Amino acid sequence: IGTSVGAFSVKMMAASHSTANYDSVGLSASMPVDGLGTVTFVTGSNDTDAKSSYGIGFSKALGGGATLTGGYGSDNGNDVADLGISLSF
């Protein structure tokens, strides 16, 4: 389920496993920020993880089909980060 108000976007998800007693929920929000491109925050939780996961990332168009992307977050208590350039042809 999701909606947008102007350039601000919010999405929510929920899932239930049919053969095991596991439920998952998640939420994301994104918006454009001057100088950074699009900034996105995500959070999620499920019955199998001891801690909720979260992250914040950005995506900035560089021109010519190149996009600089990066993010930082926590996956079940473990710090994770990513930075790179994606190319679109």
N, CA, C and O of each residue as an XYZ file, in Angstrom:
356
protein
N       0.860     -1.153      0.000
C       0.000      0.000      0.000
C       0.909      1.218      0.000
O       1.893      1.263      0.738
N       0.592      2.179     -0.803
C       1.408      3.374     -0.836
C       0.632      4.573     -1.324
O      -0.432      4.441     -1.929
N       1.172      5.738     -1.058
C       0.562      6.965     -1.524
C       1.637      8.026     -1.679
O       2.726      7.916     -1.117
N       1.315      9.046     -2.443
C       2.219     10.177     -2.638
C       1.460     11.472     -2.427
O       0.296     11.601     -2.804
N       2.140     12.422     -1.820
C       1.618     13.771     -1.673
C       2.686     14.686     -2.220
O       3.721     14.893     -1.586
N       2.441     15.231     -3.391
C       3.474     15.994     -4.065
C       4.637     15.066     -4.376
O       4.441     14.019     -4.993
N       5.835     15.427     -3.965
C       7.010     14.593     -4.221
C       7.297     13.626     -3.068
O       8.202     12.798     -3.175
N       6.548     13.718     -1.976
C       6.741     12.848     -0.813
C       5.976     11.546     -1.025
O       4.800     11.566     -1.389
N       6.641     10.416     -0.799
C       6.033      9.107     -1.023
C       6.163      8.241      0.231
O       7.213      8.217      0.872
N       5.091      7.535      0.573
C       5.083      6.621      1.709
C       4.524      5.285      1.257
O       3.514      5.235      0.555
N       5.185      4.192      1.663
C       4.719      2.847      1.323
C       4.765      1.977      2.573
O       5.638      2.141      3.426
N       3.819      1.052      2.672
C       3.756      0.132      3.804
C       3.508     -1.264      3.266
O       2.768     -1.441      2.298
N       4.132     -2.262      3.898
C       3.891     -3.646      3.488
C       3.696     -4.507      4.726
O       4.193     -4.208      5.812
N       2.952     -5.591      4.520
C       2.766     -6.582      5.574
C       2.632     -7.942      4.905
O       2.054     -8.061      3.824
N       3.173     -8.968      5.557
C       3.105    -10.321      5.006
C       2.983    -11.322      6.143
O       3.467    -11.111      7.255
N       2.317    -12.415      5.814
C       2.185    -13.508      6.763
C       2.498    -14.796      6.031
O       1.938    -15.066      4.969
N       3.388    -15.587      6.593
C       3.786    -16.855      5.973
C       2.687    -17.881      6.212
O       2.220    -18.033      7.341
N       2.272    -18.584      5.172
C       1.127    -19.487      5.285
C       1.440    -20.806      5.989
O       0.536    -21.414      6.561
N       2.687    -21.262      5.965
C       3.005    -22.553      6.570
C       3.825    -22.429      7.853
O       4.117    -23.439      8.493
N       4.191    -21.232      8.232
C       4.928    -21.005      9.476
C       4.304    -19.800     10.163
O       3.581    -19.027      9.535
N       4.573    -19.646     11.401
C       3.978    -18.561     12.171
C       4.881    -17.325     12.142
O       5.324    -16.860     13.192
N       5.159    -16.789     10.944
C       6.036    -15.635     10.785
C       5.278    -14.501     10.119
O       4.640    -14.692      9.084
N       5.350    -13.337     10.708
C       4.761    -12.139     10.135
C       5.864    -11.115      9.898
O       6.853    -11.079     10.629
N       5.690    -10.279      8.865
C       6.652     -9.226      8.536
C       5.904     -7.938      8.263
O       4.802     -7.958      7.715
N       6.495     -6.823      8.641
C       5.944     -5.506      8.338
C       7.082     -4.589      7.916
O       8.227     -4.775      8.328
N       6.762     -3.610      7.101
C       7.773     -2.664      6.658
C       7.157     -1.333      6.276
O       5.967     -1.252      5.972
N       7.967     -0.297      6.293
C       7.529      1.047      5.962
C       8.676      1.770      5.277
O       9.828      1.657      5.697
N       8.361      2.511      4.224
C       9.382      3.340      3.576
C       8.796      4.718      3.283
O       7.595      4.864      3.055
N       9.654      5.704      3.293
C       9.278      7.072      2.955
C      10.410      7.675      2.146
O      11.582      7.505      2.485
N      10.063      8.380      1.077
C      11.097      9.013      0.265
C      10.635     10.390     -0.180
O       9.444     10.669     -0.318
N      11.633     11.237     -0.399
C      11.353     12.592     -0.874
C      12.612     13.186     -1.491
O      13.726     12.827     -1.109
N      12.434     14.097     -2.450
C      13.606     14.760     -3.009
C      14.159     15.798     -2.033
O      13.404     16.504     -1.364
N      15.489     15.880     -1.964
C      16.162     16.864     -1.119
C      17.185     17.579     -1.995
O      18.009     16.936     -2.646
N      17.133     18.893     -2.010
C      18.065     19.659     -2.836
C      19.499     19.259     -2.553
O      19.914     19.185     -1.396
N      20.255     19.003     -3.605
C      21.658     18.655     -3.480
C      21.917     17.175     -3.263
O      23.028     16.712     -3.518
N      20.931     16.417     -2.800
C      21.116     14.988     -2.551
C      20.301     14.104     -3.494
O      20.496     12.889     -3.510
N      19.425     14.664     -4.251
C      18.537     13.853     -5.090
C      17.391     13.344     -4.242
O      16.760     14.120     -3.523
N      17.110     12.047     -4.314
C      16.034     11.437     -3.544
C      16.607     10.766     -2.298
O      17.567     10.001     -2.384
N      16.014     11.056     -1.148
C      16.408     10.442      0.113
C      15.282      9.506      0.549
O      14.110      9.882      0.529
N      15.647      8.285      0.942
C      14.666      7.278      1.331
C      15.009      6.708      2.699
O      16.167      6.397      2.978
N      13.997      6.572      3.552
C      14.132      5.916      4.846
C      13.283      4.658      4.830
O      12.134      4.699      4.392
N      13.819      3.548      5.296
C      13.065      2.291      5.365
C      13.231      1.656      6.741
O      14.261      1.820      7.395
N      12.216      0.939      7.163
C      12.286      0.164      8.393
C      11.438     -1.086      8.225
O      10.434     -1.078      7.513
N      11.846     -2.144      8.877
C      11.104     -3.389      8.770
C      11.364     -4.288      9.957
O      12.364     -4.150     10.662
N      10.452     -5.203     10.162
C      10.567     -6.131     11.268
C       9.864     -7.432     10.899
O       8.867     -7.427     10.178
N      10.391     -8.539     11.397
C       9.686     -9.809     11.229
C       9.893    -10.662     12.465
O      10.745    -10.371     13.305
N       9.115    -11.702     12.560
C       9.120    -12.548     13.756
C      10.401    -13.359     13.935
O      10.652    -13.859     15.031
N      11.219    -13.503     12.891
C      12.423    -14.325     13.005
C      13.652    -13.531     13.430
O      14.641    -14.130     13.851
N      13.626    -12.203     13.334
C      14.769    -11.376     13.716
C      14.602    -10.856     15.135
O      13.494    -10.517     15.550
N      15.696    -10.793     15.874
C      15.661    -10.292     17.251
C      15.485     -8.779     17.285
O      14.916     -8.245     18.237
N      15.971     -8.075     16.246
C      15.904     -6.617     16.215
C      15.292     -6.170     14.899
O      15.390     -6.865     13.888
N      14.659     -5.005     14.922
C      14.132     -4.421     13.696
C      15.282     -3.939     12.827
O      16.369     -3.645     13.325
N      15.039     -3.861     11.545
C      16.034     -3.346     10.599
C      15.595     -1.974     10.120
O      14.401     -1.683     10.057
N      16.568     -1.126      9.781
C      16.264      0.204      9.290
C      17.387      0.668      8.378
O      18.470      0.084      8.367
N      17.130      1.706      7.624
C      18.168      2.263      6.768
C      17.767      3.601      6.203
O      16.587      3.951      6.175
N      18.754      4.348      5.753
C      18.535      5.605      5.052
C      19.476      5.618      3.859
O      20.636      5.220      3.966
N      18.973      6.072      2.736
C      19.783      6.079      1.529
C      19.464      7.266      0.647
O      18.520      8.016      0.896
N      20.266      7.421     -0.382
C      20.046      8.512     -1.325
C      20.342      8.028     -2.739
O      21.023      7.023     -2.945
N      19.820      8.759     -3.690
C      20.053      8.496     -5.099
C      20.152      9.834     -5.811
O      19.207     10.621     -5.770
N      21.275     10.107     -6.460
C      21.522     11.403     -7.105
C      21.910     11.188     -8.554
O      22.929     10.558     -8.839
N      21.110     11.704     -9.470
C      21.415     11.610    -10.896
C      22.645     12.453    -11.206
O      22.725     13.620    -10.822
N      23.618     11.837    -11.918
C      24.843     12.533    -12.288
C      24.840     12.983    -13.738
O      25.702     13.758    -14.151
N      23.887     12.509    -14.504
C      23.811     12.827    -15.917
C      24.394     11.709    -16.762
O      25.206     10.917    -16.284
N      23.982     11.649    -18.008
C      24.491     10.633    -18.923
C      24.100      9.213    -18.545
O      24.765      8.264    -18.960
N      23.040      9.047    -17.770
C      22.603      7.714    -17.350
C      23.279      7.192    -16.098
O      23.013      6.064    -15.683
N      24.157      7.993    -15.479
C      24.844      7.571    -14.254
C      24.114      8.119    -13.027
O      23.665      9.266    -13.020
N      24.003      7.287    -11.991
C      23.364      7.679    -10.737
C      24.246      7.254     -9.571
O      24.644      6.093     -9.476
N      24.546      8.192     -8.689
C      25.287      7.894     -7.467
C      24.275      7.483     -6.405
O      23.321      8.214     -6.140
N      24.478      6.316     -5.797
C      23.568      5.823     -4.774
C      24.360      5.395     -3.545
O      25.503      4.951     -3.653
N      23.753      5.530     -2.402
C      24.407      5.098     -1.180
C      23.402      4.933     -0.070
O      22.274      5.420     -0.149
N      23.829      4.237      0.968
C      22.939      4.041      2.094
C      23.659      3.492      3.299
O      24.766      2.961      3.203
N      23.015      3.629      4.426
C      23.513      3.091      5.694
C      22.320      2.548      6.457
O      21.229      3.113      6.398
N      22.527      1.448      7.175
C      21.439      0.903      7.959
C      21.890     -0.157      8.926
O      23.081     -0.413      9.101
N      20.904     -0.765      9.549
C      21.128     -1.847     10.496
C      20.237     -3.010     10.084
O      19.025     -2.852      9.933
N      20.838     -4.169      9.904
C      20.116     -5.378      9.534
C      20.188     -6.350     10.709
O      21.192     -7.037     10.897
N      19.122     -6.401     11.490
C      19.053     -7.272     12.667
C      20.226     -7.016     13.627
O      20.795     -7.949     14.193
N      20.575     -5.726     13.796
C      21.642     -5.346     14.714
C      23.020     -5.245     14.091
O      23.965     -4.844     14.769
N      23.165     -5.597     12.819
C      24.455     -5.510     12.124
C      24.480     -4.274     11.242
O      23.589     -4.085     10.414
N      25.508     -3.416     11.414
C      25.646     -2.225     10.581
C      26.004     -2.620      9.156
O      26.857     -3.479      8.932
N      25.339     -1.978      8.193
C      25.620     -2.211      6.777
C      25.655     -0.872      6.049
O      24.955      0.066      6.431
N      26.471     -0.785      5.000
C      26.565      0.437      4.204
C      26.848      0.062      2.769
O      27.355     -1.022      2.480
N      26.510      0.979      1.868
C      26.686      0.742      0.449
C      26.885      2.088     -0.234
O      26.239      3.072      0.126
N      27.776      2.133     -1.215
C      27.988      3.336     -2.015
C      28.429      2.885     -3.392
O      29.314      2.038     -3.521
N      27.814      3.448     -4.424
C      28.199      3.036     -5.765
C      27.562      3.906     -6.830
O      26.782      4.813     -6.540
N      27.909      3.607     -8.056
C      27.347      4.293     -9.225
C      26.637      3.247    -10.065
O      27.211      2.212    -10.406
N      25.388      3.526    -10.392
C      24.668      2.652    -11.302
C      24.565      3.341    -12.661
O      24.445      4.563    -12.749
N      24.614      2.536    -13.709
C      24.568      3.062    -15.077
C      23.337      2.533    -15.789
O      23.001      1.353    -15.682
N      22.681      3.399    -16.503
C      21.492      3.030    -17.266
C      21.755      3.360    -18.738
O      22.095      4.494    -19.075
N      21.595      2.372    -19.597
C      21.859      2.577    -21.035
C      20.581      2.514    -21.806
O      20.590      2.661    -23.028
